[in-house]
Short mmCIF file of C-alpha atoms and ligand atoms in Angstrom, two decimals:
data_model
loop_
_atom_site.label_atom_id
_atom_site.label_comp_id
_atom_site.label_asym_id
_atom_site.label_seq_id
_atom_site.Cartn_x
_atom_site.Cartn_y
_atom_site.Cartn_z
CA MET S 4 0.04 -12.17 8.89
CA SER S 5 0.77 -15.89 8.06
CA GLN S 6 4.01 -17.56 7.45
CA ARG S 7 6.17 -14.42 6.99
CA PRO S 8 9.52 -16.14 5.79
CA SER S 9 12.53 -15.20 7.47
CA ILE S 10 15.22 -14.20 4.83
CA ALA S 11 18.96 -14.96 4.76
CA PHE S 12 21.56 -14.47 2.13
CA ALA S 13 24.38 -16.87 1.51
CA LYS S 14 27.19 -17.35 -0.69
CA PHE S 15 26.55 -19.39 -3.66
CA SER S 16 28.64 -22.58 -2.79
CA ALA S 17 27.60 -26.24 -2.54
CA PRO S 18 23.92 -25.67 -3.07
CA GLN S 19 23.21 -29.37 -2.56
CA ALA S 20 24.64 -29.36 1.00
CA ALA S 21 22.57 -26.38 1.80
CA ALA S 22 19.28 -28.04 0.42
CA ASN S 23 19.77 -31.66 1.29
CA LYS S 24 17.11 -32.38 3.94
CA LYS S 25 13.59 -33.20 4.14
CA GLY S 26 11.07 -30.55 3.76
CA THR S 27 13.26 -28.43 1.80
CA ALA S 28 12.29 -26.85 -1.54
CA PHE S 29 15.14 -26.22 -3.83
CA VAL S 30 14.37 -23.28 -6.31
CA LEU S 31 16.74 -22.50 -9.30
CA LEU S 32 16.29 -19.34 -11.44
CA ALA S 33 16.73 -20.07 -15.19
CA ASP S 34 16.97 -17.57 -18.00
CA GLU S 35 16.41 -17.99 -21.59
CA GLY S 36 19.88 -19.46 -21.74
CA GLY S 37 18.82 -22.24 -19.56
CA LEU S 38 20.82 -23.26 -16.32
CA SER S 39 24.34 -22.38 -15.34
CA ASP S 40 26.99 -24.93 -15.57
CA ALA S 41 27.40 -25.06 -11.86
CA ALA S 42 23.49 -25.55 -11.68
CA LYS S 43 23.58 -28.17 -14.21
CA ALA S 44 26.15 -30.14 -12.46
CA CYS S 45 24.22 -30.58 -9.29
CA ASP S 46 21.66 -33.28 -8.79
CA PRO S 47 18.62 -31.14 -8.35
CA GLY S 48 19.96 -29.21 -11.44
CA LYS S 49 20.07 -32.30 -13.36
CA THR S 50 16.75 -33.35 -12.47
CA LEU S 51 15.12 -30.22 -13.15
CA GLU S 52 16.69 -30.07 -16.72
CA ARG S 53 15.56 -33.47 -17.42
CA ALA S 54 11.95 -32.32 -16.89
CA PHE S 55 12.40 -28.92 -18.97
CA PRO S 56 11.45 -30.46 -22.34
CA VAL S 57 8.19 -32.50 -21.02
CA ALA S 58 7.35 -29.30 -19.14
CA GLU S 59 7.93 -27.21 -22.34
CA PHE S 60 10.05 -24.98 -19.97
CA THR S 61 12.20 -22.56 -21.92
CA GLY S 62 12.97 -20.09 -19.20
CA LYS S 63 10.30 -17.81 -20.12
CA PHE S 64 9.65 -14.91 -17.72
CA ALA S 65 7.76 -16.15 -14.48
CA SER S 66 7.27 -19.67 -15.87
CA VAL S 67 7.53 -22.71 -13.49
CA VAL S 68 8.52 -26.14 -13.43
CA GLU S 69 8.17 -28.13 -10.40
CA VAL S 70 9.29 -31.85 -9.47
CA LEU S 71 7.94 -33.39 -6.47
CA ALA S 72 10.04 -35.73 -4.14
CA PRO S 73 12.52 -36.88 -6.70
CA GLN S 74 14.01 -40.22 -5.84
CA GLU S 75 17.87 -39.28 -5.93
CA ALA S 76 17.39 -36.53 -3.60
CA SER S 77 15.80 -36.08 -0.04
CA LEU S 78 14.51 -32.72 -1.20
CA ASP S 79 10.49 -32.52 -1.09
CA ARG S 80 10.25 -29.99 -3.95
CA LEU S 81 12.30 -28.91 -6.91
CA VAL S 82 11.46 -25.87 -8.81
CA ALA S 83 12.75 -23.83 -11.52
CA ILE S 84 11.52 -20.31 -12.25
CA GLY S 85 11.87 -18.71 -15.64
CA ALA S 86 13.61 -15.36 -15.43
CA GLY S 87 13.25 -14.42 -19.23
CA LYS S 88 16.24 -12.11 -20.16
CA VAL S 89 17.94 -11.21 -16.93
CA SER S 90 19.78 -8.25 -18.04
CA GLY S 91 16.42 -6.61 -19.08
CA LEU S 92 14.64 -7.05 -15.69
CA ASP S 93 13.53 -3.96 -13.72
CA ASP S 94 12.77 -3.83 -9.99
CA TYR S 95 9.24 -4.76 -10.41
CA ALA S 96 10.10 -7.80 -12.47
CA TRP S 97 12.26 -9.00 -9.58
CA LEU S 98 9.43 -8.49 -7.08
CA LYS S 99 7.29 -10.49 -9.58
CA LEU S 100 9.75 -13.40 -9.80
CA GLY S 101 9.90 -13.32 -5.68
CA GLY S 102 6.11 -13.46 -5.69
CA THR S 103 6.22 -16.30 -8.24
CA ILE S 104 8.68 -18.24 -5.94
CA ALA S 105 6.51 -17.74 -2.96
CA ALA S 106 3.45 -19.21 -4.86
CA SER S 107 5.35 -22.42 -5.72
CA LEU S 108 6.64 -23.08 -2.09
CA ARG S 109 3.22 -24.32 -0.67
CA LYS S 110 4.22 -25.83 2.59
CA ALA S 111 7.91 -25.95 2.43
CA THR S 112 9.48 -24.71 5.56
CA ASP S 113 13.11 -24.61 4.40
CA VAL S 114 13.78 -23.08 1.00
CA ALA S 115 16.74 -22.69 -0.87
CA VAL S 116 16.81 -20.37 -3.75
CA VAL S 117 19.71 -20.33 -6.00
CA LEU S 118 20.51 -17.19 -8.10
CA ASP S 119 23.00 -18.55 -10.63
CA LEU S 120 22.39 -17.83 -13.99
CA ALA S 121 24.00 -18.83 -17.43
CA GLY S 122 23.94 -15.32 -18.64
CA ALA S 123 24.09 -12.42 -15.94
CA SER S 124 24.83 -12.36 -12.27
CA PRO S 125 21.85 -10.90 -10.35
CA SER S 126 22.93 -7.87 -8.26
CA GLY S 127 22.35 -7.58 -4.48
CA LYS S 128 19.44 -5.07 -5.29
CA ASP S 129 17.87 -7.53 -7.53
CA ALA S 130 18.08 -10.35 -5.09
CA ALA S 131 16.70 -7.93 -2.31
CA SER S 132 13.74 -7.19 -4.60
CA LEU S 133 13.23 -10.64 -5.06
CA ALA S 134 13.29 -11.39 -1.37
CA ALA S 135 10.86 -8.46 -0.89
CA GLY S 136 8.58 -9.92 -3.82
CA ILE S 137 8.45 -13.41 -1.51
CA LEU S 138 7.44 -11.49 1.66
CA LEU S 139 4.79 -9.40 -0.29
CA ARG S 140 3.09 -12.48 -1.92
CA SER S 141 3.50 -14.54 1.35
CA TYR S 142 1.37 -12.24 3.28
CA SER S 143 -2.16 -13.35 4.33
CA PHE S 144 -4.61 -11.86 6.72
CA ASP S 145 -5.50 -14.82 8.89
CA LYS S 146 -4.84 -13.67 12.42
CA TYR S 147 -8.77 -14.33 13.17
CA LYS S 148 -8.77 -17.88 11.79
CA THR S 149 -8.26 -20.29 14.80
CA ARG S 150 -8.87 -23.35 12.59
CA LYS S 151 -6.40 -23.54 9.60
CA ASP S 152 -7.11 -25.73 6.50
CA LYS S 153 -6.42 -28.95 8.01
CA ASP S 154 -9.06 -31.72 7.00
CA ASP S 155 -9.93 -32.65 10.49
CA GLY S 156 -10.68 -28.99 11.26
CA LYS S 157 -7.97 -28.92 14.03
CA ALA S 158 -5.85 -25.98 14.49
CA GLU S 159 -2.52 -26.29 12.83
CA PRO S 160 0.48 -24.61 14.37
CA LYS S 161 2.11 -22.12 12.12
CA LYS S 162 5.74 -23.35 11.16
CA PRO S 163 8.30 -20.77 10.58
CA VAL S 164 9.55 -20.53 6.93
CA LYS S 165 13.17 -20.17 6.39
CA VAL S 166 14.24 -18.82 2.86
CA THR S 167 18.02 -18.97 2.14
CA ILE S 168 19.02 -17.01 -1.24
CA HIS S 169 22.30 -18.36 -2.61
CA MET S 170 24.13 -16.04 -4.70
CA ALA S 171 27.47 -14.44 -5.78
CA ASP S 172 27.43 -11.37 -3.51
CA PRO S 173 25.26 -12.03 -0.31
CA ALA S 174 26.68 -8.95 1.48
CA ALA S 175 25.51 -6.44 -1.04
CA ALA S 176 21.98 -8.34 -1.11
CA LYS S 177 21.74 -8.12 2.85
CA LYS S 178 22.48 -4.52 2.61
CA ALA S 179 19.95 -3.85 0.06
CA PHE S 180 17.52 -5.90 1.85
CA THR S 181 17.56 -3.68 5.03
CA ASP S 182 16.20 -0.97 2.70
CA ALA S 183 13.75 -3.12 0.76
CA GLU S 184 12.44 -4.63 4.00
CA ALA S 185 11.69 -1.25 5.64
CA VAL S 186 9.37 -0.45 2.61
CA ILE S 187 7.91 -4.07 2.60
CA ASP S 188 7.02 -3.67 6.32
CA GLY S 189 5.26 -0.34 5.57
CA VAL S 190 3.28 -2.02 2.57
CA LEU S 191 2.39 -4.89 4.96
CA LEU S 192 1.44 -2.48 7.78
CA ALA S 193 -1.02 -0.80 5.44
CA ARG S 194 -2.50 -3.98 4.42
CA ASP S 195 -3.00 -5.03 7.99
CA LEU S 196 -4.73 -1.80 8.76
CA VAL S 197 -7.05 -2.02 5.80
CA ASN S 198 -7.93 -5.58 6.48
CA GLU S 199 -8.56 -5.12 10.21
CA PRO S 200 -12.43 -5.20 10.77
CA ALA S 201 -13.84 -1.61 12.09
CA ASN S 202 -14.90 -3.13 15.30
CA VAL S 203 -11.26 -3.55 16.31
CA LEU S 204 -9.84 -0.53 14.44
CA GLY S 205 -11.78 2.56 15.14
CA PRO S 206 -10.35 6.28 15.14
CA VAL S 207 -8.69 5.85 18.44
CA GLU S 208 -7.22 2.52 17.81
CA PHE S 209 -5.86 3.59 14.60
CA ALA S 210 -4.53 6.78 16.06
CA ALA S 211 -2.73 4.31 18.58
CA ARG S 212 -1.10 2.43 15.71
CA ALA S 213 0.07 5.66 14.20
CA LYS S 214 1.73 6.45 17.70
CA GLU S 215 3.64 3.28 17.55
CA LEU S 216 5.82 4.90 14.78
CA GLU S 217 7.51 6.79 17.61
CA ALA S 218 9.64 3.48 18.24
CA LEU S 219 11.17 4.27 14.66
CA GLY S 220 11.94 7.95 15.44
CA VAL S 221 8.84 9.46 13.89
CA LYS S 222 7.29 12.38 16.02
CA VAL S 223 3.59 11.71 16.49
CA GLU S 224 0.93 14.10 17.59
CA ILE S 225 -2.64 12.91 18.14
CA LEU S 226 -5.39 15.57 18.24
CA ALA S 227 -8.61 14.53 19.89
CA GLU S 228 -12.12 16.23 19.41
CA LYS S 229 -11.33 19.03 21.88
CA GLU S 230 -8.20 20.19 20.18
CA MET S 231 -9.95 19.83 16.51
CA LYS S 232 -12.94 21.65 18.05
CA LYS S 233 -10.55 24.60 19.12
CA LEU S 234 -8.89 24.68 15.49
CA GLY S 235 -12.40 24.96 13.97
CA MET S 236 -12.48 21.70 12.27
CA GLY S 237 -16.29 21.74 11.94
CA SER S 238 -16.11 19.76 8.66
CA LEU S 239 -14.19 16.61 9.93
CA LEU S 240 -16.11 16.68 13.22
CA GLY S 241 -19.60 16.69 11.60
CA VAL S 242 -18.89 13.47 9.96
CA ALA S 243 -17.74 11.91 13.43
CA GLN S 244 -20.62 13.26 15.49
CA GLY S 245 -22.87 10.08 14.71
CA SER S 246 -20.32 7.73 16.15
CA PRO S 247 -19.62 7.15 19.90
CA ARG S 248 -16.10 6.14 18.95
CA GLY S 249 -14.62 9.66 18.79
CA ALA S 250 -12.49 11.43 16.07
CA ARG S 251 -8.63 11.72 15.96
CA MET S 252 -5.98 13.27 13.83
CA ALA S 253 -2.63 11.88 13.55
CA ILE S 254 0.27 14.09 12.47
CA MET S 255 3.47 12.16 11.91
CA GLN S 256 6.66 13.89 11.14
CA TRP S 257 9.98 12.19 9.95
CA ASN S 258 12.77 14.73 9.78
CA GLY S 259 15.55 12.89 7.98
CA GLY S 260 16.43 15.92 5.78
CA LYS S 261 18.34 19.27 6.16
CA PRO S 262 16.78 20.99 9.34
CA LYS S 263 15.38 23.95 7.37
CA ASP S 264 14.15 22.42 4.39
CA SER S 265 10.31 22.53 4.05
CA PRO S 266 8.86 19.13 4.21
CA VAL S 267 6.85 17.38 1.57
CA ALA S 268 3.21 16.17 2.88
CA PHE S 269 0.92 13.21 2.65
CA VAL S 270 -2.69 13.46 3.85
CA GLY S 271 -5.05 10.36 4.18
CA LYS S 272 -8.73 9.84 4.37
CA GLY S 273 -9.09 7.58 7.38
CA VAL S 274 -12.82 6.71 7.74
CA THR S 275 -12.59 3.52 9.66
CA PHE S 276 -16.18 2.56 8.66
CA ASP S 277 -18.52 4.35 6.23
CA THR S 278 -22.03 3.62 6.81
CA GLY S 279 -23.03 6.50 4.72
CA GLY S 280 -24.58 8.14 7.83
CA ASN S 281 -28.21 9.25 7.37
CA SER S 282 -27.61 9.08 3.50
CA ILE S 283 -27.20 5.47 4.35
CA LYS S 284 -25.58 2.89 1.96
CA PRO S 285 -27.35 -0.25 0.77
CA ALA S 286 -26.62 -3.40 2.90
CA SER S 287 -25.09 -5.26 -0.04
CA GLY S 288 -21.40 -4.79 0.05
CA MET S 289 -21.22 -2.34 2.91
CA GLU S 290 -18.57 -4.71 4.78
CA ASP S 291 -16.19 -3.37 2.33
CA MET S 292 -16.55 0.09 4.06
CA LYS S 293 -14.02 -1.13 6.70
CA GLY S 294 -11.43 -0.46 4.18
CA ASP S 295 -12.57 3.19 3.86
CA MET S 296 -9.29 4.47 5.60
CA GLY S 297 -7.07 2.91 2.90
CA GLY S 298 -5.70 6.57 2.19
CA ALA S 299 -4.77 6.86 6.02
CA ALA S 300 -3.45 3.37 5.93
CA ALA S 301 -1.10 4.13 3.05
CA VAL S 302 0.26 7.23 4.62
CA THR S 303 1.07 5.50 7.83
CA GLY S 304 2.81 2.72 6.00
CA LEU S 305 4.70 5.30 4.11
CA MET S 306 5.73 6.91 7.28
CA HIS S 307 6.85 3.61 8.58
CA ALA S 308 8.90 2.79 5.28
CA LEU S 309 10.60 6.17 5.36
CA ALA S 310 11.55 5.98 9.03
CA ALA S 311 12.64 2.37 8.98
CA ARG S 312 14.97 2.98 6.01
CA LYS S 313 16.04 6.38 7.45
CA ALA S 314 14.97 8.38 4.58
CA LYS S 315 17.05 11.71 3.98
CA ALA S 316 14.02 13.82 3.71
CA ASN S 317 11.49 15.70 5.88
CA VAL S 318 8.09 14.17 5.47
CA VAL S 319 4.74 15.00 6.99
CA GLY S 320 1.88 12.52 7.24
CA VAL S 321 -1.66 13.88 8.36
CA ILE S 322 -4.51 11.53 8.74
CA GLY S 323 -8.08 12.22 9.51
CA LEU S 324 -9.56 9.47 11.41
CA VAL S 325 -13.49 9.24 11.86
CA GLU S 326 -16.21 6.62 11.79
CA ASN S 327 -19.20 7.71 9.63
CA ALA S 328 -22.02 6.16 11.57
CA VAL S 329 -25.50 6.93 12.26
CA ASP S 330 -27.25 7.50 15.36
CA GLY S 331 -29.46 10.35 16.81
CA HIS S 332 -26.70 12.66 16.82
CA ALA S 333 -25.48 12.04 13.34
CA GLN S 334 -25.48 14.98 10.86
CA ARG S 335 -28.48 15.44 8.61
CA PRO S 336 -28.65 16.08 4.95
CA GLY S 337 -29.11 19.96 4.64
CA ASP S 338 -26.75 20.75 7.66
CA ILE S 339 -24.24 23.55 7.17
CA VAL S 340 -20.89 23.30 8.65
CA THR S 341 -17.79 25.54 9.06
CA SER S 342 -14.52 24.20 8.07
CA MET S 343 -11.15 25.27 9.46
CA SER S 344 -10.61 27.40 6.56
CA GLY S 345 -13.72 29.39 7.28
CA GLN S 346 -15.58 28.33 4.22
CA THR S 347 -19.02 26.90 4.93
CA ILE S 348 -20.22 23.65 3.57
CA GLU S 349 -23.79 22.47 2.89
CA VAL S 350 -23.81 18.68 3.61
CA LEU S 351 -26.41 17.61 1.09
CA ASN S 352 -25.24 13.90 1.32
CA THR S 353 -23.88 12.57 4.38
CA ASP S 354 -22.12 9.68 2.39
CA ALA S 355 -19.91 12.25 0.61
CA GLU S 356 -18.03 12.33 3.78
CA GLY S 357 -14.58 11.71 2.87
CA ARG S 358 -14.04 15.14 1.25
CA LEU S 359 -15.43 16.72 4.44
CA VAL S 360 -12.72 14.92 6.54
CA LEU S 361 -9.99 15.81 4.04
CA ALA S 362 -11.17 19.27 3.84
CA ASP S 363 -9.96 20.12 7.25
CA ALA S 364 -6.89 17.67 7.19
CA LEU S 365 -5.52 19.44 4.00
CA TRP S 366 -6.06 22.91 5.30
CA TYR S 367 -4.22 22.09 8.79
CA CYS S 368 -1.52 20.36 7.04
CA ASN S 369 -1.06 23.38 4.54
CA ASP S 370 -1.62 25.95 6.99
CA ARG S 371 0.84 24.54 9.74
CA PHE S 372 3.53 23.22 7.56
CA GLN S 373 3.66 24.93 4.45
CA PRO S 374 4.93 21.89 2.56
CA LYS S 375 6.57 21.77 -0.78
CA PHE S 376 3.65 19.73 -1.89
CA MET S 377 0.64 17.77 -0.57
CA VAL S 378 -0.46 14.53 -1.95
CA ASN S 379 -3.62 13.10 -0.50
CA LEU S 380 -4.97 9.46 -0.77
CA ALA S 381 -8.58 8.71 -0.36
CA THR S 382 -10.91 5.94 -1.12
CA LEU S 383 -13.10 8.70 -2.22
CA THR S 384 -15.55 7.73 -4.79
CA GLY S 385 -17.40 4.73 -6.52
CA ALA S 386 -17.31 6.98 -9.34
CA VAL S 387 -13.50 6.50 -10.16
CA MET S 388 -14.05 2.94 -10.17
CA VAL S 389 -16.67 3.50 -12.96
CA ALA S 390 -14.03 5.40 -14.98
CA LEU S 391 -10.94 3.62 -14.36
CA GLY S 392 -11.78 0.01 -13.08
CA GLN S 393 -9.52 -1.40 -10.50
CA HIS S 394 -6.05 -1.23 -12.37
CA TYR S 395 -5.53 2.60 -12.13
CA ALA S 396 -6.01 5.34 -9.33
CA GLY S 397 -7.32 8.46 -10.42
CA LEU S 398 -4.81 11.35 -10.21
CA PHE S 399 -6.05 14.92 -10.02
CA SER S 400 -3.65 17.92 -9.53
CA ASN S 401 -3.05 21.35 -9.92
CA ASN S 402 0.48 20.96 -10.89
CA ASP S 403 1.98 19.21 -13.95
CA GLU S 404 5.39 18.57 -12.38
CA LEU S 405 3.97 16.65 -9.40
CA SER S 406 1.71 14.89 -11.66
CA GLU S 407 4.55 13.76 -13.91
CA LYS S 408 6.69 12.51 -10.90
CA LEU S 409 3.80 10.73 -9.52
CA THR S 410 2.90 8.94 -12.53
CA ALA S 411 6.48 8.08 -13.27
CA ALA S 412 6.78 6.60 -9.69
CA GLY S 413 3.48 4.63 -10.38
CA GLN S 414 4.87 3.20 -13.60
CA ALA S 415 8.07 2.03 -11.68
CA THR S 416 6.18 0.26 -8.79
CA GLN S 417 3.08 -0.67 -10.88
CA GLU S 418 0.78 1.28 -8.73
CA ARG S 419 -0.51 2.98 -11.71
CA LEU S 420 -2.00 6.52 -11.92
CA TRP S 421 -4.31 8.02 -14.60
CA ARG S 422 -4.55 11.74 -14.66
CA MET S 423 -8.04 13.09 -14.77
CA PRO S 424 -9.28 16.82 -15.41
CA LEU S 425 -10.08 19.67 -13.16
CA GLY S 426 -11.43 23.04 -14.35
CA ALA S 427 -13.88 25.71 -13.56
CA GLU S 428 -16.80 24.17 -15.27
CA TYR S 429 -16.74 21.44 -12.75
CA ASP S 430 -15.82 23.59 -9.84
CA LYS S 431 -19.03 25.73 -10.21
CA LEU S 432 -21.07 22.56 -9.97
CA ILE S 433 -20.51 22.68 -6.22
CA ASP S 434 -21.44 26.08 -5.56
CA SER S 435 -24.33 26.30 -3.08
CA LYS S 436 -27.33 28.42 -2.67
CA ASN S 437 -27.02 28.33 1.15
CA ALA S 438 -23.51 28.12 1.73
CA ASP S 439 -20.05 28.50 0.27
CA MET S 440 -20.21 25.11 -1.25
CA LYS S 441 -22.04 21.81 -1.10
CA ASN S 442 -20.52 18.47 -0.96
CA ILE S 443 -22.10 16.85 -3.93
CA GLY S 444 -22.54 17.98 -7.45
CA GLY S 445 -24.72 16.67 -10.26
CA ARG S 446 -25.01 13.24 -11.80
CA TYR S 447 -21.99 13.07 -13.84
CA GLY S 448 -18.20 13.29 -13.15
CA GLY S 449 -18.47 12.29 -9.59
CA ALA S 450 -14.72 11.72 -9.08
CA ILE S 451 -13.93 14.97 -10.52
CA ILE S 452 -16.37 16.83 -8.35
CA ALA S 453 -14.92 15.29 -5.33
CA ALA S 454 -11.56 16.36 -6.42
CA GLN S 455 -12.74 19.91 -6.96
CA PHE S 456 -14.17 19.99 -3.78
CA LEU S 457 -10.77 19.33 -2.21
CA GLN S 458 -9.06 21.82 -4.39
CA ARG S 459 -10.84 24.44 -2.53
CA PHE S 460 -8.75 23.61 0.70
CA VAL S 461 -5.25 23.60 -0.70
CA LYS S 462 -4.72 27.33 -1.97
CA ASP S 463 -1.94 27.44 -4.42
CA THR S 464 0.31 24.75 -2.95
CA PRO S 465 1.22 21.98 -5.30
CA TRP S 466 -1.15 19.40 -4.52
CA ALA S 467 -2.24 16.09 -6.09
CA HIS S 468 -5.29 13.74 -5.00
CA LEU S 469 -5.16 10.06 -5.60
CA ASP S 470 -8.65 8.45 -5.66
CA ILE S 471 -7.67 4.84 -4.58
CA ALA S 472 -11.35 3.67 -4.11
CA GLY S 473 -10.71 0.99 -6.67
CA THR S 474 -7.15 -0.11 -5.99
CA ALA S 475 -6.62 0.08 -2.06
CA MET S 476 -9.01 -2.85 -1.56
CA GLY S 477 -10.72 -5.74 -3.34
CA SER S 478 -8.46 -5.16 -6.38
CA PRO S 479 -7.69 -8.17 -8.46
CA SER S 480 -4.83 -10.36 -6.78
CA ASN S 481 -1.50 -10.40 -8.56
CA GLU S 482 2.01 -11.97 -8.42
CA ILE S 483 2.79 -9.99 -5.37
CA ASN S 484 -0.61 -9.34 -3.65
CA GLN S 485 -3.18 -11.86 -2.61
CA SER S 486 -4.84 -9.75 0.15
CA TRP S 487 -8.02 -7.87 -0.10
CA GLY S 488 -6.06 -4.74 1.48
CA SER S 489 -3.39 -4.13 -1.02
CA GLY S 490 -1.15 -1.56 0.49
CA PHE S 491 -1.71 0.47 -2.49
CA GLY S 492 0.30 3.85 -2.49
CA VAL S 493 3.08 2.91 -0.15
CA ARG S 494 5.68 1.65 -2.65
CA LEU S 495 4.52 4.32 -5.05
CA LEU S 496 5.03 7.35 -2.60
CA ASP S 497 8.26 5.77 -1.27
CA ARG S 498 9.47 5.82 -4.85
CA LEU S 499 8.58 9.51 -5.36
CA VAL S 500 10.36 10.60 -2.25
CA ARG S 501 13.38 8.41 -3.05
CA ASP S 502 13.65 9.59 -6.67
CA ASN S 503 12.83 13.13 -6.21
CA TYR S 504 13.54 14.65 -2.65
CA GLU S 505 16.17 13.08 -0.90
CA GLN S 506 19.62 14.78 -0.48
N1 BES X 17 -16.14 5.73 0.88
C1 BES X 17 -17.06 5.90 -0.44
C2 BES X 17 -16.50 5.63 -1.62
C3 BES X 17 -16.07 4.03 -2.15
C4 BES X 17 -17.09 3.37 -2.73
C5 BES X 17 -15.01 3.55 -1.77
C6 BES X 17 -16.91 2.06 -2.89
C7 BES X 17 -14.70 2.27 -2.08
C8 BES X 17 -15.61 1.53 -2.78
C9 BES X 17 -17.42 7.34 -0.26
O1 BES X 17 -17.44 7.87 1.06
C10 BES X 17 -18.65 7.62 -0.76
O2 BES X 17 -19.70 7.14 -0.23
N2 BES X 17 -18.87 8.24 -2.12
C11 BES X 17 -20.03 8.40 -2.60
C12 BES X 17 -20.16 9.86 -3.04
C13 BES X 17 -21.51 10.22 -3.37
C14 BES X 17 -22.61 10.25 -2.30
C15 BES X 17 -21.45 11.73 -4.07
C16 BES X 17 -20.17 7.49 -3.94
O3 BES X 17 -19.10 7.33 -4.41
O4 BES X 17 -21.17 6.96 -4.16
MN1 MN X 18 -19.23 7.44 1.92
ZN1 ZN X 19 -16.23 6.95 2.42
#
């Protein structure tokens, strides 16, 4: 990722001295009451304040005033960011302000951010969220660009960016940031995994990335084809059989809670590339299917976040990793496979493969861990995008309480969920003439039918399915994300665990 800024917190003192060198950007937060007396008294503050009327700047939330290379200072860039009414800002608003700051920095390598406001004094947690927003917004997937955007086309070395946040209580901010940074690292890991092309990241390589979480104290087991075959995972393996790149299942356990406490579980669809198989997809847009492992990426990013911040909870992450490719060994429409549950599935469309992978992953997870609940994430259907667009993920669940908790967590992190129905009328649409079920239904309600299919593999365990096809990749960029892979789900599930399941 490019130019990930290093973040430091410092006491609010002598901001001019801290900022008075070339290449420095000086950022002041201003609320609706304008600048604080101290900010007004320093030269950069004076310069900015003089610009407020012409810029029609009133401190409105996320508004920006910039002054470039003012004569009286050696600073390159002065920026005032509007914070609106500071007392009313929630966590997400602070992330957004951080994102707005990051967007205004351009090529500055030294940044002084001064959090001194006329009205309120931002807390350590506020400052940590602001810093987190800077990191989220600064992410860009450019590891394969050997030529940066210089006019002569020559490679431009990356310069380290240093952000210092000046405020009243830097010690509290530093402490809060340790926690926030753990979660951000999880989000950025998820983005990296989604953005990575499928020639580089197949099932085996993805499993190796999951294995790296051991460094954080996560217990990671990797099942290969042989073990999965022994367990009877014919549904998952049927999808993988058209690819030479193998199949893997990664089981990640973070045991930060009480020893005997049953875990909460997250399950992810990890189709590292989805050609559709024999029911092949059209060429146009097929490249996006490198992101068909967005569910597995979110689960892996979440496990990273929980372990890095030492969450006091027992959490299991299970991801099913396959490539849905097409060669002479690929499964055919009409094939009948036997899942680990013993239920048989008639595969009428090889492009409805995510549910086949999740059928075995969900069953395995439930069977082995008897979790308090299971939440699965999957870029499962185009139909969910038809229903909800790219601003909400579809939520399907057999449990109202879990649904409400998820919805609330999504509201807090702005990874929003919209609950969709399940029911017997939909369920019967996947009954099959030749097997226990088929993997597609009729013409309508495609996202619901996919969810009904999954429900046949969770018994009575509280369960929720998040269809993130519209939100994990290619969703509209915003203040805190400019990347194709959004990392959707990591902050949401971190919040779910944090707010409900930590002792
Ligand atoms: N991975 C796709 C769903 C998808 C589509 C994700 C677009 C992100 C963007 C999934 O495996 C799929 O192909 N679903 C089919 C199901 C159909 C064959 C019943 C679909 O949605 O068309
Ligand atoms: Mn598919
Ligand atoms: Zn797929």
